mmCIF file with all atom_site columns, C-alpha atoms in Angstrom:
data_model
loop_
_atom_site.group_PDB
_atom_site.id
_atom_site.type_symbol
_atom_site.label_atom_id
_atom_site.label_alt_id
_atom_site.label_comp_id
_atom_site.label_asym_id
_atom_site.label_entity_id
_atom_site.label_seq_id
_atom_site.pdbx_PDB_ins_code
_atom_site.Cartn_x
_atom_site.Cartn_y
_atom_site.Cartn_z
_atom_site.occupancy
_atom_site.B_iso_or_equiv
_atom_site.pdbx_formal_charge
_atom_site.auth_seq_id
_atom_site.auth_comp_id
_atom_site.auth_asym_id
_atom_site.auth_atom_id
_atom_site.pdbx_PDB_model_num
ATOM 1   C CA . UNK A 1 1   ? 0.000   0.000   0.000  1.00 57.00 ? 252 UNK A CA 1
ATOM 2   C CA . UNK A 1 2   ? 1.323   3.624   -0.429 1.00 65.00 ? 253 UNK A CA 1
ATOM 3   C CA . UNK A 1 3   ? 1.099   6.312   2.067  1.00 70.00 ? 254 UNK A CA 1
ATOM 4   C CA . UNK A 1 4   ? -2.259  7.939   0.422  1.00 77.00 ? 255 UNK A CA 1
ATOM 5   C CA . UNK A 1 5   ? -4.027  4.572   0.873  1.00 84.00 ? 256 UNK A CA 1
ATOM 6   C CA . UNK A 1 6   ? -2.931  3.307   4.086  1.00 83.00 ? 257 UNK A CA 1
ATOM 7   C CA . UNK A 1 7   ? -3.890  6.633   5.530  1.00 83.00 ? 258 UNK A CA 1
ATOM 8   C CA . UNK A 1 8   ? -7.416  6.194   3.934  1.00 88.00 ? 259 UNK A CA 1
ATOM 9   C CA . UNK A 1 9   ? -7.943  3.251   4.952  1.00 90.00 ? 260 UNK A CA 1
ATOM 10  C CA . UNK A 1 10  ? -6.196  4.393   9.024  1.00 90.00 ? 261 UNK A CA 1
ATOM 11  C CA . UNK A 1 11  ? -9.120  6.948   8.706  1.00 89.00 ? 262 UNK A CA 1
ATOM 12  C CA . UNK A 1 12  ? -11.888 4.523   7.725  1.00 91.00 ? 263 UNK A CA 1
ATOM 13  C CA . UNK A 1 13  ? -11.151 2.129   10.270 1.00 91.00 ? 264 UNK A CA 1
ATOM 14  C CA . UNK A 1 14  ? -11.064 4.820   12.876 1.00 91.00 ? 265 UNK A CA 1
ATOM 15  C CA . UNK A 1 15  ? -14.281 6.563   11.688 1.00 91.00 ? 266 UNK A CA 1
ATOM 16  C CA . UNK A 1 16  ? -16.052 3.020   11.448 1.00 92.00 ? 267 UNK A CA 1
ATOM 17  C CA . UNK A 1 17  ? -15.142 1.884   15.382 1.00 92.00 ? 268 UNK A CA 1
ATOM 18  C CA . UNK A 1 18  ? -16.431 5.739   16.117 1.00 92.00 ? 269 UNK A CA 1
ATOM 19  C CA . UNK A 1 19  ? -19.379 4.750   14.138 1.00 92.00 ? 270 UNK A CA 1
ATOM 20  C CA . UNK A 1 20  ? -20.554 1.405   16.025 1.00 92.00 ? 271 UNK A CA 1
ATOM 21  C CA . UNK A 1 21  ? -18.933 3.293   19.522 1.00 92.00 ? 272 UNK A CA 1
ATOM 22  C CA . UNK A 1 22  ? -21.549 5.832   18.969 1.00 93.00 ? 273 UNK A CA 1
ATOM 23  C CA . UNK A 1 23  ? -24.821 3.964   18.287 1.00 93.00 ? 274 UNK A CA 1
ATOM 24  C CA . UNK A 1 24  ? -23.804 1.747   20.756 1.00 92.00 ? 275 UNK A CA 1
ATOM 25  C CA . UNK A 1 25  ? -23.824 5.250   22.986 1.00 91.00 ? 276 UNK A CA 1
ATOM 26  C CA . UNK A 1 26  ? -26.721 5.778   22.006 1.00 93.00 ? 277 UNK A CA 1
ATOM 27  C CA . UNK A 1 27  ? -25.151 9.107   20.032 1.00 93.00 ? 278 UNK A CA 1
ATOM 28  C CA . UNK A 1 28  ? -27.279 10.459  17.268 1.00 93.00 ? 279 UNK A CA 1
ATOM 29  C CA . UNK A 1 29  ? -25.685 10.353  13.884 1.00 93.00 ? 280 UNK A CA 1
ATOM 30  C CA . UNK A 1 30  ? -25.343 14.135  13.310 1.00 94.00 ? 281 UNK A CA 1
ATOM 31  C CA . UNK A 1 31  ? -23.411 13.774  16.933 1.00 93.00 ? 282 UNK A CA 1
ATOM 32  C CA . UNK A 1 32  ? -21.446 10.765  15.753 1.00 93.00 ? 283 UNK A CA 1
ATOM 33  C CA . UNK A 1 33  ? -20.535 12.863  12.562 1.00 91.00 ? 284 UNK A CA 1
ATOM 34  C CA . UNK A 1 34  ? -19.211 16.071  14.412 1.00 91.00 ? 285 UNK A CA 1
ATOM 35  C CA . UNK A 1 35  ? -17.102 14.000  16.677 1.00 90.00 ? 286 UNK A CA 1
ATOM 36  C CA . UNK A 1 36  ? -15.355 12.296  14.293 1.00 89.00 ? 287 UNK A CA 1
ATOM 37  C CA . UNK A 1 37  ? -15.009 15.216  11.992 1.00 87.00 ? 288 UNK A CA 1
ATOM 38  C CA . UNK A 1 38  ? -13.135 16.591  14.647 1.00 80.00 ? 289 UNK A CA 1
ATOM 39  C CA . UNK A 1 39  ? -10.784 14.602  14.711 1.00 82.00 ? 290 UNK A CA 1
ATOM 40  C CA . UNK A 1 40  ? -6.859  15.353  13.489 1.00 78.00 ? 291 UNK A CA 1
ATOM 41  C CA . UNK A 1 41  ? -5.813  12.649  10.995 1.00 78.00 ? 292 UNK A CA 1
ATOM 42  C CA . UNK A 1 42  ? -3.101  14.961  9.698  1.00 70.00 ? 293 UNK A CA 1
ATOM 43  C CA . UNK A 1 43  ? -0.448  13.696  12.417 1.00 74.00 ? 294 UNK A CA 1
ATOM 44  C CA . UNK A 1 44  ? -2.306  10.762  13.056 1.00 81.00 ? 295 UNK A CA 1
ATOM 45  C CA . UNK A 1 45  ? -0.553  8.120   11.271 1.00 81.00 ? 296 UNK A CA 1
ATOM 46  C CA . UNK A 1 46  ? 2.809   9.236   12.162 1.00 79.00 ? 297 UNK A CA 1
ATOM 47  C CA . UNK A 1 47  ? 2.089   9.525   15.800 1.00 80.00 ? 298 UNK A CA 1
ATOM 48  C CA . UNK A 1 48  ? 0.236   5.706   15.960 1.00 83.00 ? 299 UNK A CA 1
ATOM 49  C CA . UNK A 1 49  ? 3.525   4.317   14.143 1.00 83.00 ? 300 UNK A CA 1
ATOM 50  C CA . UNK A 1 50  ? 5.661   5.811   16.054 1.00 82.00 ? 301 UNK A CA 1
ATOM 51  C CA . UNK A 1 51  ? 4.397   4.277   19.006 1.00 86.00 ? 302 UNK A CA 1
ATOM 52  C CA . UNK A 1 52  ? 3.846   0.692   17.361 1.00 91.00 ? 303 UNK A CA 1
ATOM 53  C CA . UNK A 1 53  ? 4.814   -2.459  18.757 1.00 94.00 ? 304 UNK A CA 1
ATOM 54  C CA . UNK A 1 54  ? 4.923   -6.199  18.818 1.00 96.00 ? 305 UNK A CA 1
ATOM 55  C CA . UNK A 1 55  ? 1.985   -7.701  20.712 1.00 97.00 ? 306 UNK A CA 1
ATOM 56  C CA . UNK A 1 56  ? 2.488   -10.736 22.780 1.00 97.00 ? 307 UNK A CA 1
ATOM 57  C CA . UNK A 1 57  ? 0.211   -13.101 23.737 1.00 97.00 ? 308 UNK A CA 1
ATOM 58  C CA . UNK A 1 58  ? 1.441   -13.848 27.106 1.00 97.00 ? 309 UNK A CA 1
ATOM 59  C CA . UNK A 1 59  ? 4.616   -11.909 28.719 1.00 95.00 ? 310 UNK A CA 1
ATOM 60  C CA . UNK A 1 60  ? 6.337   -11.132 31.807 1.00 93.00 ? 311 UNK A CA 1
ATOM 61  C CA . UNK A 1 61  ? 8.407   -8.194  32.732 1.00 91.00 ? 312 UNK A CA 1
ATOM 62  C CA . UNK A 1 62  ? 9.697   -6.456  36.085 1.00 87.00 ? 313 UNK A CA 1
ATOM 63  C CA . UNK A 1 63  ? 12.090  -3.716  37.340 1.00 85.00 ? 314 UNK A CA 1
ATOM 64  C CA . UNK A 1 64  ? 13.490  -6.074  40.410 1.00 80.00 ? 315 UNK A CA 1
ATOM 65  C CA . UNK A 1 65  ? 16.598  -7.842  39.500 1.00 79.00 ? 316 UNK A CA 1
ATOM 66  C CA . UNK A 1 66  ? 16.383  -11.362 38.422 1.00 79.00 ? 317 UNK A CA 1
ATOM 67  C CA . UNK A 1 67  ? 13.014  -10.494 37.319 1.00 81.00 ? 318 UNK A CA 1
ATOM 68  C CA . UNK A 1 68  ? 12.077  -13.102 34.200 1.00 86.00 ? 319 UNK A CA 1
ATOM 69  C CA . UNK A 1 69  ? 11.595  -11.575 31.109 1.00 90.00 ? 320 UNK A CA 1
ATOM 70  C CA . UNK A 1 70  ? 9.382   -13.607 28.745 1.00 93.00 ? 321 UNK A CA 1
ATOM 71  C CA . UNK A 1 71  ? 7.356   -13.308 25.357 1.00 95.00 ? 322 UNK A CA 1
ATOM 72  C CA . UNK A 1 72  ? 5.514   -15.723 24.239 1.00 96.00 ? 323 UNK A CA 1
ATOM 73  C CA . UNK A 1 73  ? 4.328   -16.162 20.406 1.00 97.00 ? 324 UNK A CA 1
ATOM 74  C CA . UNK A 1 74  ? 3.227   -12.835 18.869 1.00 97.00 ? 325 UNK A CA 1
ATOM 75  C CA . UNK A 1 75  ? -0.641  -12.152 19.128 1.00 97.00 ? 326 UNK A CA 1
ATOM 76  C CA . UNK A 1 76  ? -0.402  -10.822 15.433 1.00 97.00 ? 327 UNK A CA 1
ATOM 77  C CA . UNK A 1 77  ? 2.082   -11.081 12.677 1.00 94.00 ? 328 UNK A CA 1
ATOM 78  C CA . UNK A 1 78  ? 2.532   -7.740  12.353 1.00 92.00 ? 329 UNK A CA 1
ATOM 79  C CA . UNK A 1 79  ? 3.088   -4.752  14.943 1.00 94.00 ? 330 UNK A CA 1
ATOM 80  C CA . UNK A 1 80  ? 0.439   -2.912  16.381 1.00 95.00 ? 331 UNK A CA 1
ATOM 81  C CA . UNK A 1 81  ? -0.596  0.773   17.913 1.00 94.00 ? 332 UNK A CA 1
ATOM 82  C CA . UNK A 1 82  ? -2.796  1.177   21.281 1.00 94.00 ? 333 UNK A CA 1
ATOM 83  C CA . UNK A 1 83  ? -5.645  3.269   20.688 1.00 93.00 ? 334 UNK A CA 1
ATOM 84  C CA . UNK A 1 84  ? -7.399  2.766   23.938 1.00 93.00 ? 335 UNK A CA 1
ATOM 85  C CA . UNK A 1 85  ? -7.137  0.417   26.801 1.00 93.00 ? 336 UNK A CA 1
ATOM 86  C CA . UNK A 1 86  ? -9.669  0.442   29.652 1.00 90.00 ? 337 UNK A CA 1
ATOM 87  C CA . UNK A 1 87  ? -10.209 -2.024  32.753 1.00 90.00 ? 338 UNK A CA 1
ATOM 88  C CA . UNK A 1 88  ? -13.698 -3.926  32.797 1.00 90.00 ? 339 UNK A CA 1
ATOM 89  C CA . UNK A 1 89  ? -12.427 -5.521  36.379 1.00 89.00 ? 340 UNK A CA 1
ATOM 90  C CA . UNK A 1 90  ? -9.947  -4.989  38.780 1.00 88.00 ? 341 UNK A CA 1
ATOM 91  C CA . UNK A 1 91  ? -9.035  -6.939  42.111 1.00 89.00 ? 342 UNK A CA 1
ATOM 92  C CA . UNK A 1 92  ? -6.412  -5.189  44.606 1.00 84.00 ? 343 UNK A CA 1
ATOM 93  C CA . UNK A 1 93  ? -4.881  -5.698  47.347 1.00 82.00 ? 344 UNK A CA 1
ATOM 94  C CA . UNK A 1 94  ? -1.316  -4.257  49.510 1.00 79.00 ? 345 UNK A CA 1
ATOM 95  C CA . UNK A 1 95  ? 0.888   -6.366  46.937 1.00 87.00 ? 346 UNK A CA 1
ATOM 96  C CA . UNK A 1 96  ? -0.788  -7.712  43.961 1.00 90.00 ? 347 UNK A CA 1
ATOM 97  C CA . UNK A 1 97  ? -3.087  -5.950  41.676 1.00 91.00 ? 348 UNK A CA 1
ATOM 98  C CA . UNK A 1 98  ? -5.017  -8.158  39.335 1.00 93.00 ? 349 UNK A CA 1
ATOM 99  C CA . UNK A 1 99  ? -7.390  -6.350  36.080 1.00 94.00 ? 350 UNK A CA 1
ATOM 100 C CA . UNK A 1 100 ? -9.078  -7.239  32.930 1.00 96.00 ? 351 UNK A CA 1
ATOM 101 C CA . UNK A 1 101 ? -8.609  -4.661  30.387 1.00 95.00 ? 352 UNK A CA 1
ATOM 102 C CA . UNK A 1 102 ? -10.364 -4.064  26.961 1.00 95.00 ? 353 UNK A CA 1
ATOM 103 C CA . UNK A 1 103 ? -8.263  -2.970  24.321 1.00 95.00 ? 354 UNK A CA 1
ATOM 104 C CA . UNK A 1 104 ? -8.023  -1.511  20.942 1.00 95.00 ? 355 UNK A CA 1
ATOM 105 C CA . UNK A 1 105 ? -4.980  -1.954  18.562 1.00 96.00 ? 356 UNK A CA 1
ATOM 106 C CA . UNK A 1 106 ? -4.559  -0.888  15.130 1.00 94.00 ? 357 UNK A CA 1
ATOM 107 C CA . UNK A 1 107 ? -2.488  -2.732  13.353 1.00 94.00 ? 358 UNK A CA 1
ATOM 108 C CA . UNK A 1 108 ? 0.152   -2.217  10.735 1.00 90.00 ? 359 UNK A CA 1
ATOM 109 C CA . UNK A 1 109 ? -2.702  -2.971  7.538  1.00 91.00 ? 360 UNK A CA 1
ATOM 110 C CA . UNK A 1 110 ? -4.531  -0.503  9.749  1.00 91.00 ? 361 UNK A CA 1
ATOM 111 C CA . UNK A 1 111 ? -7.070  -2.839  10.531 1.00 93.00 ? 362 UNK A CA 1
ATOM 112 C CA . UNK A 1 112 ? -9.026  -2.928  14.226 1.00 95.00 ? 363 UNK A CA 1
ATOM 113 C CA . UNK A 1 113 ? -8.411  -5.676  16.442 1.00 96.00 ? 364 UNK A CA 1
ATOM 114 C CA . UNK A 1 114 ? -10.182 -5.970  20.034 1.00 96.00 ? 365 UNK A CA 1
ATOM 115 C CA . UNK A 1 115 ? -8.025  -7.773  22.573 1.00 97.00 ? 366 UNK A CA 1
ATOM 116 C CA . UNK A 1 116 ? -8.893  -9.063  26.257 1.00 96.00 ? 367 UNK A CA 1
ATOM 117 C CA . UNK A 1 117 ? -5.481  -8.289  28.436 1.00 97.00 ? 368 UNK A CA 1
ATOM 118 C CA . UNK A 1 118 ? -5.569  -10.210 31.937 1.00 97.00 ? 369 UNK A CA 1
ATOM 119 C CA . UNK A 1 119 ? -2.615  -8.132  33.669 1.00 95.00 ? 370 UNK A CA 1
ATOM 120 C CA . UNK A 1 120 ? -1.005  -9.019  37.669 1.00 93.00 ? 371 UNK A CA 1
ATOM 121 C CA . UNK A 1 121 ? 1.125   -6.450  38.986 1.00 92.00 ? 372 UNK A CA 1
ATOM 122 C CA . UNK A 1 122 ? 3.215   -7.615  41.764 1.00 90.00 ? 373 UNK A CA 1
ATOM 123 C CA . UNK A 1 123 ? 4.882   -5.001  44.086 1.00 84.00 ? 374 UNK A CA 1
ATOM 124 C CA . UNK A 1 124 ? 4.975   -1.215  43.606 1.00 78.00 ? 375 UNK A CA 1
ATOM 125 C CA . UNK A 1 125 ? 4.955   0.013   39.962 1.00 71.00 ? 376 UNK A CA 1
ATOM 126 C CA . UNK A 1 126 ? 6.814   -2.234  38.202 1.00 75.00 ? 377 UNK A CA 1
ATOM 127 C CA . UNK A 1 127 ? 8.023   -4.795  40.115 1.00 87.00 ? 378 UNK A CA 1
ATOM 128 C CA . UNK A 1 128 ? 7.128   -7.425  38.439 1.00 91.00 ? 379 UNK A CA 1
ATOM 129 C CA . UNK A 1 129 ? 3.672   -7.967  35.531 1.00 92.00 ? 380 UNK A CA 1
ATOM 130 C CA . UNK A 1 130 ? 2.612   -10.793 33.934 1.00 94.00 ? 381 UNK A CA 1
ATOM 131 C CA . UNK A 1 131 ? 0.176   -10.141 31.098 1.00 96.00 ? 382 UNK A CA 1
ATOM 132 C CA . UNK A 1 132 ? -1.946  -12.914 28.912 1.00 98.00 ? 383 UNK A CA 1
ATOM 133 C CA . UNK A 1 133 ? -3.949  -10.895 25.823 1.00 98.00 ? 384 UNK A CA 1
ATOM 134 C CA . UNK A 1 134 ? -6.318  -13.073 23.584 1.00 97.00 ? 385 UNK A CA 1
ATOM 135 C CA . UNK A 1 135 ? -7.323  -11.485 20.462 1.00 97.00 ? 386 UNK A CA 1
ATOM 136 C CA . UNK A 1 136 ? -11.673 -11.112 20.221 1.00 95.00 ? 387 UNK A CA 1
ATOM 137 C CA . UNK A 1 137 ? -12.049 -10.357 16.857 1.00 94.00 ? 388 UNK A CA 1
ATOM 138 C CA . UNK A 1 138 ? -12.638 -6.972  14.296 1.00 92.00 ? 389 UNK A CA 1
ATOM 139 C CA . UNK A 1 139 ? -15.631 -5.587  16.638 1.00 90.00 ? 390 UNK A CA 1
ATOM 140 C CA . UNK A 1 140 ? -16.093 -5.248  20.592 1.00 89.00 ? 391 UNK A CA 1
ATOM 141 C CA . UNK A 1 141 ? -18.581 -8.317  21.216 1.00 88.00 ? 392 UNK A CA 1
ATOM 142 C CA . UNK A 1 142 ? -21.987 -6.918  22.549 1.00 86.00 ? 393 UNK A CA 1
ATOM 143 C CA . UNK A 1 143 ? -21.575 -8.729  25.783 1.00 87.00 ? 394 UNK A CA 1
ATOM 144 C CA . UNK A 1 144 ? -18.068 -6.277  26.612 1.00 87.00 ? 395 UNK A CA 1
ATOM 145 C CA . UNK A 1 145 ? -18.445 -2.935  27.808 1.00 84.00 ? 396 UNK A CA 1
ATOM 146 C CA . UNK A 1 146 ? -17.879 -0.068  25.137 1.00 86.00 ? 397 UNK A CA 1
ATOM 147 C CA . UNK A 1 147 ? -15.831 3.245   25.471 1.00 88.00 ? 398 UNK A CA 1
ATOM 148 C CA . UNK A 1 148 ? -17.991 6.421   25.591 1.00 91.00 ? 399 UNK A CA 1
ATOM 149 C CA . UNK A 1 149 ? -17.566 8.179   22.222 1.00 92.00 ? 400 UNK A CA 1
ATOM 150 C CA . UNK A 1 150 ? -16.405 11.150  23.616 1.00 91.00 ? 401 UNK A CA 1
ATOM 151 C CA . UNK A 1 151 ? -13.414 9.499   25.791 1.00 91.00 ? 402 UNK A CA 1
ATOM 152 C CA . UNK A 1 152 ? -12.539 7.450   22.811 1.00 91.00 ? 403 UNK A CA 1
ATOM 153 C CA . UNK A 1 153 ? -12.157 10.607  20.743 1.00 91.00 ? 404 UNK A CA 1
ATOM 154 C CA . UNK A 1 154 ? -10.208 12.441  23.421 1.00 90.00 ? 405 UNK A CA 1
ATOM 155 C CA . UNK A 1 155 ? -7.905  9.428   23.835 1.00 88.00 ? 406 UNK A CA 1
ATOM 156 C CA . UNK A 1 156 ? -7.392  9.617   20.465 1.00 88.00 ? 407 UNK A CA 1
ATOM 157 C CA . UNK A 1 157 ? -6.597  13.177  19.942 1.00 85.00 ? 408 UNK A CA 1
ATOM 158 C CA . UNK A 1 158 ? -4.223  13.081  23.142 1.00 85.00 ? 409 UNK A CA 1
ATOM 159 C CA . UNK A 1 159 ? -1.870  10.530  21.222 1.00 80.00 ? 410 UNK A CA 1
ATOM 160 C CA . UNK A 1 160 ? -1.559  12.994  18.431 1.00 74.00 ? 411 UNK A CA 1
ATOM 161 C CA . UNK A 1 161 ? 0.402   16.499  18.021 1.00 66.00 ? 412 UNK A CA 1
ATOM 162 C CA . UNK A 1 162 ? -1.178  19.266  17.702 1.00 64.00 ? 413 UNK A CA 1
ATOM 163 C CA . UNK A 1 163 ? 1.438   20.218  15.030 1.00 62.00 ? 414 UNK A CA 1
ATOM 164 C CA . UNK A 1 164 ? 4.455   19.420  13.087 1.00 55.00 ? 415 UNK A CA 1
ATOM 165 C CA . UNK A 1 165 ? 7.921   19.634  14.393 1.00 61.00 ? 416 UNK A CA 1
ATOM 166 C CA . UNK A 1 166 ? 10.616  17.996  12.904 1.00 58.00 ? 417 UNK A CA 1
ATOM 167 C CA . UNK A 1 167 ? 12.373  17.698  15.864 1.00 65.00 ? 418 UNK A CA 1
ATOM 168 C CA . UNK A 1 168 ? 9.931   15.580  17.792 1.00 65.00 ? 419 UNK A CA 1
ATOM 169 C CA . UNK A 1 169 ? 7.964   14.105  14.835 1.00 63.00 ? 420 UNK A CA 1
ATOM 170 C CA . UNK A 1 170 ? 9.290   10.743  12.908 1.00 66.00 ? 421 UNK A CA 1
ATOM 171 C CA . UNK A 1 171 ? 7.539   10.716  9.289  1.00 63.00 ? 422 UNK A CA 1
ATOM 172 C CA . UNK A 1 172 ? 7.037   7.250   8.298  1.00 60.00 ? 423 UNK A CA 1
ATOM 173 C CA . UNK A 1 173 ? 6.748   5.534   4.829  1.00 62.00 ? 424 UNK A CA 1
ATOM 174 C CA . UNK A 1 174 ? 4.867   2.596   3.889  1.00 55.00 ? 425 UNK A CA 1
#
């Protein structure tokens, strides 16, 4: 794909999971419409790949020494940018810190995928996390919770700059 056309199709992925976000919302269209029109895909693609990784399907990581550091097999073939991550249940107590999180990646084809991240935190910070993600599919299911609209957009304006500077600013080619 060239730059033109993976940036069209970065914007209608984005528009369509603002789309089923906000009749799920129970947002009107004409509401649905401004939202997303309001959005800056000028920077956008830049500022997602510069922050793209590979996703694992099960890792550990820590800050402690002699802390194991494992990946497992990759949860996609290809590496992937976090558009919004948000916990549907979380268990805590002095030391350990247990959640379910909901997530949305866009991947390098800059198609959607909706993962389920169980994540432990041991310790302070980042002692030591284990994480296990298993991918759900293209759509949320109807029995997860959804992101408001609103948030979603705000989450996805934060990632972005406001402007260009080529000091800060990696330009990617496809």
């Amino acid at each position: 794909m060239n730059t033109t056309t993976t940036i069209e199709k970065m914007i209608d992925s984005i528009a369509a999971v603002c789309i089923n976000l906000g009749l799920r919302g129970g947002y009107t269209p004409e509401e649905i419409a401004d939202l997303v029109c309001d959005i800056e895909f000028a920077h956008m693609y830049d500022a997602l790949r510069d922050r793209a990784e590979t996703v694992y399907a099960y890792s550990t990581d820590g800050d402690r020494s002699m802390t194991l550091k494992y990946r497992s097999r990759k949860l996609f073939d290809r590496e992937a940018m976090l558009l919004w991550r948000e916990p549907v249940v979380c268990v805590d107590d002095t030391e350990v810190a247990s959640s379910r999180y909901l997530e949305l990646w866009l991947l390098e084809d800059m198609s959607v995928a909706v993962v389920s991240c169980v994540q432990i935190v041991y310790g302070d910070g980042n002692d030591y996390i284990t994480e296990y993600r298993e991918y759900k599919g293209e759509e949320i299911p109807f029995s997860e919770p959804v992101p408001d609209l609103l948030d979603f957009v705000d989450r996805l304006e934060s990632l972005c700059p406001d402007e260009y500077h080529p000091d800060e600013v990696v330009i990617y080619e496809t």
